[in-house]
JSON list of C-alpha atoms and ligand atoms in Angstrom, two decimals:
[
{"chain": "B", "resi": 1, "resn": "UNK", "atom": "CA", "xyz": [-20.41, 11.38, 15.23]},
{"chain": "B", "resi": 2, "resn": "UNK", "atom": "CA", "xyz": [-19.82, 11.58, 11.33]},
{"chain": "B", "resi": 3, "resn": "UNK", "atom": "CA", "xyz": [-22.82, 12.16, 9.48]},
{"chain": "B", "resi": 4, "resn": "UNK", "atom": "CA", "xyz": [-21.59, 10.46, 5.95]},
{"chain": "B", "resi": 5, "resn": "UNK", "atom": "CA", "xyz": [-24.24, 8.66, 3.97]},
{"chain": "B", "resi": 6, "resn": "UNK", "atom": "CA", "xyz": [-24.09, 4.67, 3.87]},
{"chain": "B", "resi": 7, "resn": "UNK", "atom": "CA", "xyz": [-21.81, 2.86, 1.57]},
{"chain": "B", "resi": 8, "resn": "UNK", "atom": "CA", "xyz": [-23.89, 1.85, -1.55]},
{"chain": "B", "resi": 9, "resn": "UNK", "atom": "CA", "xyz": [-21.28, -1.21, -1.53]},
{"chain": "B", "resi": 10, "resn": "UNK", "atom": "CA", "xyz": [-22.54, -2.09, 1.93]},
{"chain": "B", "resi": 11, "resn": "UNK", "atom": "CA", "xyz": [-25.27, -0.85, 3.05]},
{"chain": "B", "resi": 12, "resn": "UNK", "atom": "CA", "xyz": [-24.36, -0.25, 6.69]},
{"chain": "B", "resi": 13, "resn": "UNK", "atom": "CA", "xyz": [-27.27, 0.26, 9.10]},
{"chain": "B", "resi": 14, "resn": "UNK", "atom": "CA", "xyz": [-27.51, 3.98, 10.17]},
{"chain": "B", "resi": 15, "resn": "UNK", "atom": "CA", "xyz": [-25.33, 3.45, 13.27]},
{"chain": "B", "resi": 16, "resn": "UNK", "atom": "CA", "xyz": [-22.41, 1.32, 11.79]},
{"chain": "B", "resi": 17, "resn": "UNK", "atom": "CA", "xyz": [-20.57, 4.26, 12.87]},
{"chain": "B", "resi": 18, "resn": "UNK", "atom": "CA", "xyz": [-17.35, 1.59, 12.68]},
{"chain": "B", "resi": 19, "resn": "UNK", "atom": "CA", "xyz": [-17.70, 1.06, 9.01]},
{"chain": "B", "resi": 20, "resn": "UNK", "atom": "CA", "xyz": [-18.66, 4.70, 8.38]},
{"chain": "B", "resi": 21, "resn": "UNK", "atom": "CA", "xyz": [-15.63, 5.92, 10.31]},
{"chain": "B", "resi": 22, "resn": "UNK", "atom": "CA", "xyz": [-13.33, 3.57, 7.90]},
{"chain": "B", "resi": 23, "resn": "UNK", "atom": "CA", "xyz": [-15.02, 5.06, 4.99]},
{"chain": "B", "resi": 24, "resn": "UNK", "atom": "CA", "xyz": [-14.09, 8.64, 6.09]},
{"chain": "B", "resi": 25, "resn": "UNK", "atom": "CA", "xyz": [-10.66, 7.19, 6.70]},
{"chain": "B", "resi": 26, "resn": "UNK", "atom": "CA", "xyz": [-10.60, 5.65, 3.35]},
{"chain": "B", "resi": 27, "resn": "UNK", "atom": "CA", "xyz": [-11.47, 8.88, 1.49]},
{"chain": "B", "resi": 28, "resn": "UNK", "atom": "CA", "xyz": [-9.80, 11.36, 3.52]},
{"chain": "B", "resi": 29, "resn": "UNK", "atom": "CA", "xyz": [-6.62, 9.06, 2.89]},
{"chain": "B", "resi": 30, "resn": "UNK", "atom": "CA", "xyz": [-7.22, 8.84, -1.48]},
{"chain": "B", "resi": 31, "resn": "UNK", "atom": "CA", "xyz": [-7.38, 12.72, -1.32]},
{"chain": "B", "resi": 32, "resn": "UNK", "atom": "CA", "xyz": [-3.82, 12.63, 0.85]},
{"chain": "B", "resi": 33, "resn": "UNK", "atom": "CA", "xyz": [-2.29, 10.33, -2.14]},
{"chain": "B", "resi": 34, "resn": "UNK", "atom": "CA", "xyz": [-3.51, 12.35, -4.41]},
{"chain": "B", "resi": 35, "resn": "UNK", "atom": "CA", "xyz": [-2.29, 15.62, -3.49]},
{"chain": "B", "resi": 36, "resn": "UNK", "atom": "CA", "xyz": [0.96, 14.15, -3.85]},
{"chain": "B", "resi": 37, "resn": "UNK", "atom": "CA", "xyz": [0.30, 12.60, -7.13]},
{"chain": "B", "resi": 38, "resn": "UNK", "atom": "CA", "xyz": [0.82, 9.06, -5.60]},
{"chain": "B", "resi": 39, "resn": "UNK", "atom": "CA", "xyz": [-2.48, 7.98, -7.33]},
{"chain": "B", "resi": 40, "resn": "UNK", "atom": "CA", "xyz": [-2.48, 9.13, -11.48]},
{"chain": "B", "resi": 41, "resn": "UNK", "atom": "CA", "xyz": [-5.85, 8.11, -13.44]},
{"chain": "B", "resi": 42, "resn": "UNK", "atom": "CA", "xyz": [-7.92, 5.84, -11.21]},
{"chain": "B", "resi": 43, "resn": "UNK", "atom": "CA", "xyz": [-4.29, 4.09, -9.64]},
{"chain": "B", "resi": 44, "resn": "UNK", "atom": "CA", "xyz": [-3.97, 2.76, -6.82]},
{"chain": "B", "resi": 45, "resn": "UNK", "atom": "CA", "xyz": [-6.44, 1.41, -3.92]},
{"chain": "B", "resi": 46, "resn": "UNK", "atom": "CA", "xyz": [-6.67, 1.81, -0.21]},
{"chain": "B", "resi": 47, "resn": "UNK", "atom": "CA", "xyz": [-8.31, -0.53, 2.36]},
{"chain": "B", "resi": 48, "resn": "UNK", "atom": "CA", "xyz": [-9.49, -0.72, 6.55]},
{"chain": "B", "resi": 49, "resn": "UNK", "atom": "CA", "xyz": [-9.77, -4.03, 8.22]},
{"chain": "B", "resi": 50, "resn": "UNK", "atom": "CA", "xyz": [-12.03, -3.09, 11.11]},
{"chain": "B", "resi": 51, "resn": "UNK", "atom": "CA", "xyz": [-12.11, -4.13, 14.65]},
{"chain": "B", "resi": 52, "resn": "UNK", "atom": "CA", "xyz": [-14.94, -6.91, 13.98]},
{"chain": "B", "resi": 53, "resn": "UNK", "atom": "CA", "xyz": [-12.80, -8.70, 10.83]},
{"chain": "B", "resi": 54, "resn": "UNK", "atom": "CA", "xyz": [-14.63, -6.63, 8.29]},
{"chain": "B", "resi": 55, "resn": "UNK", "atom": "CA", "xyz": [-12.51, -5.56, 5.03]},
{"chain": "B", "resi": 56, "resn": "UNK", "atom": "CA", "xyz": [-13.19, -2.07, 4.07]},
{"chain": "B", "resi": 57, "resn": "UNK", "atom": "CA", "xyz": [-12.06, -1.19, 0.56]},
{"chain": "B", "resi": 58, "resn": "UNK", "atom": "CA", "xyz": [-11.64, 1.20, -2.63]},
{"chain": "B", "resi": 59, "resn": "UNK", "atom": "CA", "xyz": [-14.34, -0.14, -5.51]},
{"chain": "B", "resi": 60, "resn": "UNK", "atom": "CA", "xyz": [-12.68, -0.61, -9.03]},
{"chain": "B", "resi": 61, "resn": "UNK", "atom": "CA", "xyz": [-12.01, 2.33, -11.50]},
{"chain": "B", "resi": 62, "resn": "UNK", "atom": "CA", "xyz": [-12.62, 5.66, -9.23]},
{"chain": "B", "resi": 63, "resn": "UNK", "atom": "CA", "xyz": [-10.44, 7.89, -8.92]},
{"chain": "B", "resi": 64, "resn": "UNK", "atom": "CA", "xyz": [-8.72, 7.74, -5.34]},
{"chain": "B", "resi": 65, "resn": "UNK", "atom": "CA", "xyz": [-8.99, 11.89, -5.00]},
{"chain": "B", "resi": 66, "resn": "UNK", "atom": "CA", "xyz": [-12.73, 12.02, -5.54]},
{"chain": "B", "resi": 67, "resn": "UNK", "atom": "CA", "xyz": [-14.09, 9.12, -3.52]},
{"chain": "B", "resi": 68, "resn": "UNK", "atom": "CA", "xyz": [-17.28, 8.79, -1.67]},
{"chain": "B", "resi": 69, "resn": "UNK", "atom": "CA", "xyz": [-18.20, 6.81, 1.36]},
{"chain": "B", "resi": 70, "resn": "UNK", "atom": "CA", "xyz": [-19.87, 4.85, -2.02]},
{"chain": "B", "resi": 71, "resn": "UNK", "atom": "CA", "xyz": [-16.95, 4.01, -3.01]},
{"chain": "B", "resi": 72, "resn": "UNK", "atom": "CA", "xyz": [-15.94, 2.20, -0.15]},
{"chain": "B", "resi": 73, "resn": "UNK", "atom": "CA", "xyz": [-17.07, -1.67, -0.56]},
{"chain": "B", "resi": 74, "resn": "UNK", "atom": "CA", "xyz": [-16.97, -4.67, 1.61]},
{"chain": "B", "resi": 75, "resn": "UNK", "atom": "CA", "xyz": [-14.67, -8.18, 0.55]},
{"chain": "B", "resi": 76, "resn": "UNK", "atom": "CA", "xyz": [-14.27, -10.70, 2.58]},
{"chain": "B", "resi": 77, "resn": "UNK", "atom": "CA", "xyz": [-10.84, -12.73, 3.49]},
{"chain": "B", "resi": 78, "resn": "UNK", "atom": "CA", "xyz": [-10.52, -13.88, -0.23]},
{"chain": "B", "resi": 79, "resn": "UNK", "atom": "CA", "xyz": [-11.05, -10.75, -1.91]},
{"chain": "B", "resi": 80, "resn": "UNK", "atom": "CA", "xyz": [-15.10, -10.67, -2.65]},
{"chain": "B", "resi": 81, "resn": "UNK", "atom": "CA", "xyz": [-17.30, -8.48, -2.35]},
{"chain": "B", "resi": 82, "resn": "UNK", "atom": "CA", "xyz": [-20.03, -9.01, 0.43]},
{"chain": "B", "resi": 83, "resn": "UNK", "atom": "CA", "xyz": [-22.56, -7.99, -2.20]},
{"chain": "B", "resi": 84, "resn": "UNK", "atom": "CA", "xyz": [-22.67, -9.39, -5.69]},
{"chain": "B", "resi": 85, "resn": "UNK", "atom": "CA", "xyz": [-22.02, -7.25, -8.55]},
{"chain": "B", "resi": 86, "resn": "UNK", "atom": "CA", "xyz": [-19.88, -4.76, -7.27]},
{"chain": "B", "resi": 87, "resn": "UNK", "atom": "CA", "xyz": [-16.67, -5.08, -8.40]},
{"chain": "B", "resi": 88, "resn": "UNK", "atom": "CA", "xyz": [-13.88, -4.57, -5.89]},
{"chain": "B", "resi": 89, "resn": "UNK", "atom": "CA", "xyz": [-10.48, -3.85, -7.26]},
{"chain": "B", "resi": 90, "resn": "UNK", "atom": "CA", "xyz": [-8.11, -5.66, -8.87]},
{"chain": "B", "resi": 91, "resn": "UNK", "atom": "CA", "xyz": [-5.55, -6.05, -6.24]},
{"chain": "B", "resi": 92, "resn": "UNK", "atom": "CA", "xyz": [-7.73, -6.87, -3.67]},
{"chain": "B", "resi": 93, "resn": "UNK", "atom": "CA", "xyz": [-6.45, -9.90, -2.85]},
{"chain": "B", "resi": 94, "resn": "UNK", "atom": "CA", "xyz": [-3.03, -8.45, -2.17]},
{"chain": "B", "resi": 95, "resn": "UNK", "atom": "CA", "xyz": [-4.75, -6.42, 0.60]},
{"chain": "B", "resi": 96, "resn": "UNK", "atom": "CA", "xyz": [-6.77, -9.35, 2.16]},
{"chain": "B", "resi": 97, "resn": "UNK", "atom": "CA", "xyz": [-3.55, -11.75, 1.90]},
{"chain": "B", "resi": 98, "resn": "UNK", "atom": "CA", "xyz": [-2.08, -8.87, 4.18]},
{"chain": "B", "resi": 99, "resn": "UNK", "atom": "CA", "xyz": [-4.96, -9.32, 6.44]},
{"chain": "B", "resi": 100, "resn": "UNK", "atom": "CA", "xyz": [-4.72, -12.62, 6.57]},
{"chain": "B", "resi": 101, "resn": "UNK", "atom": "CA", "xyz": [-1.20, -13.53, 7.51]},
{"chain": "B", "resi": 102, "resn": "UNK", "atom": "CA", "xyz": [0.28, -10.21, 9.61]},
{"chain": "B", "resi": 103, "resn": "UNK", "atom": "CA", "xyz": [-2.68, -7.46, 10.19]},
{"chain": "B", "resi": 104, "resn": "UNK", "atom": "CA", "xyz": [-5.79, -8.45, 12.04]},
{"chain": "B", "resi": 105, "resn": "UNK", "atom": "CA", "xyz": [-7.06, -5.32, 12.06]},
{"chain": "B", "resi": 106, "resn": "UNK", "atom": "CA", "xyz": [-4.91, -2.17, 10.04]},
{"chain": "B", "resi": 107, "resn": "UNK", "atom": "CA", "xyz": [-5.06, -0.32, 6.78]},
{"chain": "B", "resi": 108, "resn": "UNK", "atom": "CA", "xyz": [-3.28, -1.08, 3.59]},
{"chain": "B", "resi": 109, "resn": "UNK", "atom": "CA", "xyz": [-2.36, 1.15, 0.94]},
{"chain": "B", "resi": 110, "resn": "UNK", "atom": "CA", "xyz": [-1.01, 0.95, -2.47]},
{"chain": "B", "resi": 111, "resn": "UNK", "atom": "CA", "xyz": [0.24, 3.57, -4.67]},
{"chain": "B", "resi": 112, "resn": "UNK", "atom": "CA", "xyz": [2.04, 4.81, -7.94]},
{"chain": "B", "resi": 113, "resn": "UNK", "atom": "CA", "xyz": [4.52, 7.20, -7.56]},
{"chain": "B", "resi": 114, "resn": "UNK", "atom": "CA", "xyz": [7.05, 8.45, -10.22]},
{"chain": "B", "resi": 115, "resn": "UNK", "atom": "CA", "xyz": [9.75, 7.22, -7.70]},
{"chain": "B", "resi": 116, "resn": "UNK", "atom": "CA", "xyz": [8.36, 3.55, -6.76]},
{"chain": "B", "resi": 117, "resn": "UNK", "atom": "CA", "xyz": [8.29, 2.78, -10.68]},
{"chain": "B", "resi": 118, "resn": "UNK", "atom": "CA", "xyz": [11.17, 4.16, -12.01]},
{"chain": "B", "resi": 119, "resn": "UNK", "atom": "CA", "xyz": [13.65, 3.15, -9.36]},
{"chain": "B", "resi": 120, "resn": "UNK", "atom": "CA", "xyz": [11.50, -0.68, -9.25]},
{"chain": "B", "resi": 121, "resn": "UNK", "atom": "CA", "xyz": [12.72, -0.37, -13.14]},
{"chain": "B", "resi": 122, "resn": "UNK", "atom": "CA", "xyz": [16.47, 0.23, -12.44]},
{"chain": "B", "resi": 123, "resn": "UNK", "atom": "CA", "xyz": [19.59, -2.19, -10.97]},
{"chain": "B", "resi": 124, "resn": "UNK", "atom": "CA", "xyz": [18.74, -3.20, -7.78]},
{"chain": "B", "resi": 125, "resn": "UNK", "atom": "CA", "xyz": [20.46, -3.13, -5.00]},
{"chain": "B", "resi": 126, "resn": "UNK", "atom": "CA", "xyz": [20.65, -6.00, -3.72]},
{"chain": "B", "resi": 127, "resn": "UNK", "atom": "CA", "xyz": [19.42, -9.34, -4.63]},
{"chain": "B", "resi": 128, "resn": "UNK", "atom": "CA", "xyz": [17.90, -12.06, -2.41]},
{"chain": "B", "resi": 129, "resn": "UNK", "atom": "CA", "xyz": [20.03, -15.59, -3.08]},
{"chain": "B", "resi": 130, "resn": "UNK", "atom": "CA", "xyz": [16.96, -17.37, -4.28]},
{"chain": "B", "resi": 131, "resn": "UNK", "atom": "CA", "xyz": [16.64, -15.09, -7.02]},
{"chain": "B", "resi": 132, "resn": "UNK", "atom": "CA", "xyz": [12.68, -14.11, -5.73]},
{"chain": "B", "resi": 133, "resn": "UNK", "atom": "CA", "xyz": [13.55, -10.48, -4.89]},
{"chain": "B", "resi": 134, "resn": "UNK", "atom": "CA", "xyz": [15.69, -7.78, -5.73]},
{"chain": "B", "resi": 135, "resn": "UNK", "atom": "CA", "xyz": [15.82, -4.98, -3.70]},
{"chain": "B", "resi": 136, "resn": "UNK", "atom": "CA", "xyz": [16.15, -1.34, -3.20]},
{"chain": "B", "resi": 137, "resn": "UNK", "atom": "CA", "xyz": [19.02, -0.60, -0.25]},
{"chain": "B", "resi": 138, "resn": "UNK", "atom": "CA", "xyz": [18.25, 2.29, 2.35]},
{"chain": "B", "resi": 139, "resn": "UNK", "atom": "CA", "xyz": [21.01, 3.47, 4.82]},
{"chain": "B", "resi": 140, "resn": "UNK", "atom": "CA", "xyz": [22.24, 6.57, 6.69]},
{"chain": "B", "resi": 141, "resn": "UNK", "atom": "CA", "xyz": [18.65, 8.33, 6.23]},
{"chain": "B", "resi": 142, "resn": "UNK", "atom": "CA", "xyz": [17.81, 10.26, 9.36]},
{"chain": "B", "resi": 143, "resn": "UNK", "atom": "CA", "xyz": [13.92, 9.33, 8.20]},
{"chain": "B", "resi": 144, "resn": "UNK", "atom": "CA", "xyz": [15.03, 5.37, 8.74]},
{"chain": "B", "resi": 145, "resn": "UNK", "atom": "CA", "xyz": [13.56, 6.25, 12.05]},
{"chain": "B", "resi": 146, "resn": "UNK", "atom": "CA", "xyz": [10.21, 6.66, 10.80]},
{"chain": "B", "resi": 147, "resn": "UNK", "atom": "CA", "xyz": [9.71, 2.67, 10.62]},
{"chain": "B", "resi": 148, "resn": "UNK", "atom": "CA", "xyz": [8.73, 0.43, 13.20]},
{"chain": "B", "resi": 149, "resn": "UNK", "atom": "CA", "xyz": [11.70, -1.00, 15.04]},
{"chain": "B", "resi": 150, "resn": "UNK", "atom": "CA", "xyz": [13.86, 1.58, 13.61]},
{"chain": "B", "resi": 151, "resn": "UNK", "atom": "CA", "xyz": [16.04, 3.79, 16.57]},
{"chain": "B", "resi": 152, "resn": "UNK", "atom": "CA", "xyz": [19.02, 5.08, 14.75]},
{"chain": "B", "resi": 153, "resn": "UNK", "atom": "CA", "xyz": [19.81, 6.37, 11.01]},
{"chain": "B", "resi": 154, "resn": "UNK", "atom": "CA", "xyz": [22.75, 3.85, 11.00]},
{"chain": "B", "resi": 155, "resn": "UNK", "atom": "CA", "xyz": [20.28, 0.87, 10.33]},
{"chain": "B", "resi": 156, "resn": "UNK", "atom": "CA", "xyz": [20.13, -0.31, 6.58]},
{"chain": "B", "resi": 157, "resn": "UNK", "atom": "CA", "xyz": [17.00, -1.37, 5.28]},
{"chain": "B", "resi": 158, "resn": "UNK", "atom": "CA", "xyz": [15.80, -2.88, 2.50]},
{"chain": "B", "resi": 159, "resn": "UNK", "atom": "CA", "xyz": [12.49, -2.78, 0.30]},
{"chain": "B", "resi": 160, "resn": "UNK", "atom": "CA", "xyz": [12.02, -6.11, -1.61]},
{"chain": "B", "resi": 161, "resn": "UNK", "atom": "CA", "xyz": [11.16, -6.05, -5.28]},
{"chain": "B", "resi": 162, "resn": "UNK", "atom": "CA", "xyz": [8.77, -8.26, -7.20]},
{"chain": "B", "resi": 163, "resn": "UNK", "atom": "CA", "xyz": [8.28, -9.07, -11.05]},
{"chain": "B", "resi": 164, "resn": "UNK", "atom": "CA", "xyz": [4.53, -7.43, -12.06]},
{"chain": "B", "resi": 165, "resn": "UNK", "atom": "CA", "xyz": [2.00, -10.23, -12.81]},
{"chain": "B", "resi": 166, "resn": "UNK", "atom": "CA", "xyz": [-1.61, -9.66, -14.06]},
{"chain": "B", "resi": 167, "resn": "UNK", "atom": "CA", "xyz": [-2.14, -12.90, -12.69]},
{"chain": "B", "resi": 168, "resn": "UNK", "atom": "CA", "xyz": [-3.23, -11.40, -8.84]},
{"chain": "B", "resi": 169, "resn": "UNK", "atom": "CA", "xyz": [-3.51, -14.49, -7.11]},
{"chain": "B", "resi": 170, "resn": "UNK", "atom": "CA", "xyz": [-0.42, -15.73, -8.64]},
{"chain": "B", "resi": 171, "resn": "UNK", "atom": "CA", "xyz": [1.70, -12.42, -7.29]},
{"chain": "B", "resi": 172, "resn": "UNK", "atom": "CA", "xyz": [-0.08, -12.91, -3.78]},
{"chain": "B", "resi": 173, "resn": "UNK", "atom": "CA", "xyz": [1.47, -16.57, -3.60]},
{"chain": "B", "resi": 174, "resn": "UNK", "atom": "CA", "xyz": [4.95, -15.35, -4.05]},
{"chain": "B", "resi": 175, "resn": "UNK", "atom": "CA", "xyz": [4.86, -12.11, -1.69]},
{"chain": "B", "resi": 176, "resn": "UNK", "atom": "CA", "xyz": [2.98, -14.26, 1.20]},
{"chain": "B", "resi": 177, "resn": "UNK", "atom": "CA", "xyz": [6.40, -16.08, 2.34]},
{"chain": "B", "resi": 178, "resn": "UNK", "atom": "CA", "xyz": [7.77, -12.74, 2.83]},
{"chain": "B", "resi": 179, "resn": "UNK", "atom": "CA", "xyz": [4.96, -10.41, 4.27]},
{"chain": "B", "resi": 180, "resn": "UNK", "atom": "CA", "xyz": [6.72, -10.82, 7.80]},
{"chain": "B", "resi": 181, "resn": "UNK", "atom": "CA", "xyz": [9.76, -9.54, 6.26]},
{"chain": "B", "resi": 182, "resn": "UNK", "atom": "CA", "xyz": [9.09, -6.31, 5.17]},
{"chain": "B", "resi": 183, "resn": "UNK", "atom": "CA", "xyz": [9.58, -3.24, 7.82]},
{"chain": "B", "resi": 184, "resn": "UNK", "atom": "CA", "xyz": [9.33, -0.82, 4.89]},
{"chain": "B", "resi": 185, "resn": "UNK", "atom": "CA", "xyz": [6.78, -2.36, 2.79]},
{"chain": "B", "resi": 186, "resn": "UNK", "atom": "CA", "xyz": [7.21, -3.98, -0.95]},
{"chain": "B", "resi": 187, "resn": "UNK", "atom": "CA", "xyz": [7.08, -2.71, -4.56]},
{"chain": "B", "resi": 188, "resn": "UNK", "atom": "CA", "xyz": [6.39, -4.01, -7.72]},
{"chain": "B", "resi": 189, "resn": "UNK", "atom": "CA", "xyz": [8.14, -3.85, -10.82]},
{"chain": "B", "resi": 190, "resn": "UNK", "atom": "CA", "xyz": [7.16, -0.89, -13.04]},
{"chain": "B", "resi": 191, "resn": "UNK", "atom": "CA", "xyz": [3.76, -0.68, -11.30]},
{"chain": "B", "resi": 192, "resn": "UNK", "atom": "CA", "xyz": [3.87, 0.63, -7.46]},
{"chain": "B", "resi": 193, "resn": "UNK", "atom": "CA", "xyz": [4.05, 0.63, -3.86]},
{"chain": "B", "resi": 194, "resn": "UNK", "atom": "CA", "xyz": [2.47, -1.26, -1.09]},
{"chain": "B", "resi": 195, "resn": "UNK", "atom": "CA", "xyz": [2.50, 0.04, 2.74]},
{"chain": "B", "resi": 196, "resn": "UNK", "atom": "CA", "xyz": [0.22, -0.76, 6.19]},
{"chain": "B", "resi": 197, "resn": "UNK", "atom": "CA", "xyz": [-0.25, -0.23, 8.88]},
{"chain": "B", "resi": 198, "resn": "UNK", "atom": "CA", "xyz": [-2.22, -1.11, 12.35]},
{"chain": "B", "resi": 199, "resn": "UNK", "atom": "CA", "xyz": [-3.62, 2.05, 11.91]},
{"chain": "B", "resi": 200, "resn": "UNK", "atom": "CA", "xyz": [-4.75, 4.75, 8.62]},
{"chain": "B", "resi": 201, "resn": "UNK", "atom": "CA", "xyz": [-2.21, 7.11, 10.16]},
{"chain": "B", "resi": 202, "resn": "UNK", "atom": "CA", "xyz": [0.26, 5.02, 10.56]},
{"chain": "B", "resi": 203, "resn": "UNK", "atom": "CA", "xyz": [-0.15, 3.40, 7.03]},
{"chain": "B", "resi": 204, "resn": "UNK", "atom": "CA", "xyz": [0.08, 6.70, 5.87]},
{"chain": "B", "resi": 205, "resn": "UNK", "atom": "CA", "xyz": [2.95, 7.60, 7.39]},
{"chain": "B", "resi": 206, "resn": "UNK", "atom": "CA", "xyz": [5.01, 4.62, 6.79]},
{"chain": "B", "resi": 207, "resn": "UNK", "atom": "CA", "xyz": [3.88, 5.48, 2.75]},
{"chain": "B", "resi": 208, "resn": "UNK", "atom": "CA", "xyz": [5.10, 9.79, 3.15]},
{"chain": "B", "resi": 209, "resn": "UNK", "atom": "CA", "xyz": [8.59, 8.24, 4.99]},
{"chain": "B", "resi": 210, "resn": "UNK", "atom": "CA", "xyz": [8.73, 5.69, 2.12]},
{"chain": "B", "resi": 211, "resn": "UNK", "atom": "CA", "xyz": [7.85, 8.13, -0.71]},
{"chain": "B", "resi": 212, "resn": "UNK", "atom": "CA", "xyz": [10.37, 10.70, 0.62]},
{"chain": "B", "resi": 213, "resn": "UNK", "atom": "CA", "xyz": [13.13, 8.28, 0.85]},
{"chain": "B", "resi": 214, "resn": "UNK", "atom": "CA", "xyz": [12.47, 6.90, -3.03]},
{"chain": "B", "resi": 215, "resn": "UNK", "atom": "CA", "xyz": [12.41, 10.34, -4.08]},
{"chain": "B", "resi": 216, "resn": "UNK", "atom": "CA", "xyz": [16.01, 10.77, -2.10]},
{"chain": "B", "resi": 217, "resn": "UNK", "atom": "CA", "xyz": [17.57, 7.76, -4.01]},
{"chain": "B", "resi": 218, "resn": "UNK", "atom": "CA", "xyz": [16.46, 9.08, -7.39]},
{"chain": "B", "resi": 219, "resn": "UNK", "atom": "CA", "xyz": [17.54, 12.07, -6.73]},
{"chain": "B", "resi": 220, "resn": "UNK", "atom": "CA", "xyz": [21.12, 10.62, -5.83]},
{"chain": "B", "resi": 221, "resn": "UNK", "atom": "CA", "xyz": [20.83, 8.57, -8.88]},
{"chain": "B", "resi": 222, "resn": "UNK", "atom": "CA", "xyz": [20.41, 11.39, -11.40]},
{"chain": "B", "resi": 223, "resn": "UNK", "atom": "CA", "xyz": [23.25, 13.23, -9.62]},
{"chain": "B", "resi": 224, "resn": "UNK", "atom": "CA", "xyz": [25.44, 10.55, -9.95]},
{"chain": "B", "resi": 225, "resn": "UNK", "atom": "CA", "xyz": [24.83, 9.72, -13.33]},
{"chain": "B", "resi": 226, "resn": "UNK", "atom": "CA", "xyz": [25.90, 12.84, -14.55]},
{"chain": "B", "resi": 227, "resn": "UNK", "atom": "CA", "xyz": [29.47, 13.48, -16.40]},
{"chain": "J", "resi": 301, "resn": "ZN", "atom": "ZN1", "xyz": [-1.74, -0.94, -8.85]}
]
């Protein structure tokens, strides 16, 4: 049984061994994204929807490669925290709305790699024919395989695109339509990646096959730019 102290954003009884697991989950996963430099300054924010409903998640302005079971606050469906004053993150709600409408129970992860904002910068793509989305375009990677549904390299997937809002609630009303839609995930503009999963590990894998395959296209890009 892990021995980690309560979450001072909870305040689990000694045996929540649930939440406590999550916590270790939560941590263990910020030091992952941070080895890879996925999570600059305090960037980024992870979150566990347990078993029972409960929303595990990353408190505001820590830095995801130093967290602490403390760190690790409960919000409910709408993004609030359980307890008042403690501030959960920004984003929250972009996590809960993901909750909500596809992942019952799951983990939810958001980054900001070099990759997911300079190529969420660049010409798309593709384009979606309301104008919502643009797109980044994915074919003929063996790694294609890594995502759910996925059983050959020769599948082309894309990874939808949205305009950066500080408005939170605002951005979660025009992703929500979509949430279904998205094998690989979603970025936003200039800003960063989101990924789940209906596990940690699987959240985390679906971000490393993700990560590898933006670093791929910019790669290509810089290649082909040259004279
Ligand atoms: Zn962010």
């Amino acid at each position: 049984m892990n021995q980690s102290k309560p979450a001072a954003g909870h305040a689990p009884a000694a045996s929540d061994d649930a939440w406590l697991t999550a916590a270790d989950e939560i941590v263990a996963a910020g030091r992952r994204l941070d080895r890879h430099g996925w999570v600059p300054a305090t960037a980024g924010n992870i979150s566990r929807r347990l078993p029972d409903g409960r929303i595990a998640i990353t408190r505001s302005g820590c830095h995801k490669g130093f967290l602490t079971p403390q760190d690790v606050i409960e919000v409910d469906l709408d993004g609030l925290a359980t307890i008042p004053r403690i501030r959960p993150s920004a984003e929250t709600r972009l996590h809960t709305d993901l909750y909500r409408r596809i992942l019952p129970e799951g983990a939810v992860i958001h980054g900001h790699s070099v990759a997911a904002t300079v190529l969420s910068m660049h010409e798309p793509d593709r384009r979606s024919s309301d104008g919502s989305w643009d797109a980044i375009e994915f074919s003929g990677y063996e790694l294609l395989k890594a995502f759910e549904g996925q059983d050959t390299h020769q599948a082309s997937l894309h990874l939808p695109i949205y305009d950066n809002d500080q408005d939170i609630a605002r951005l979660a009303e025009l992703i929500s339509p979509d949430l279904g839609k998205c094998p690989m995930g979603y970025l936003i503009r200039g800003h960063g990646v989101y990924v789940w999963g209906r596990t940690m590990d699987m959240a985390l894998a679906r971000l490393e096959g993700l990560e590898f395959l933006l670093a791929c296209v910019l790669e290509r890009r810089k290649l082909e730019s040259r004279p």
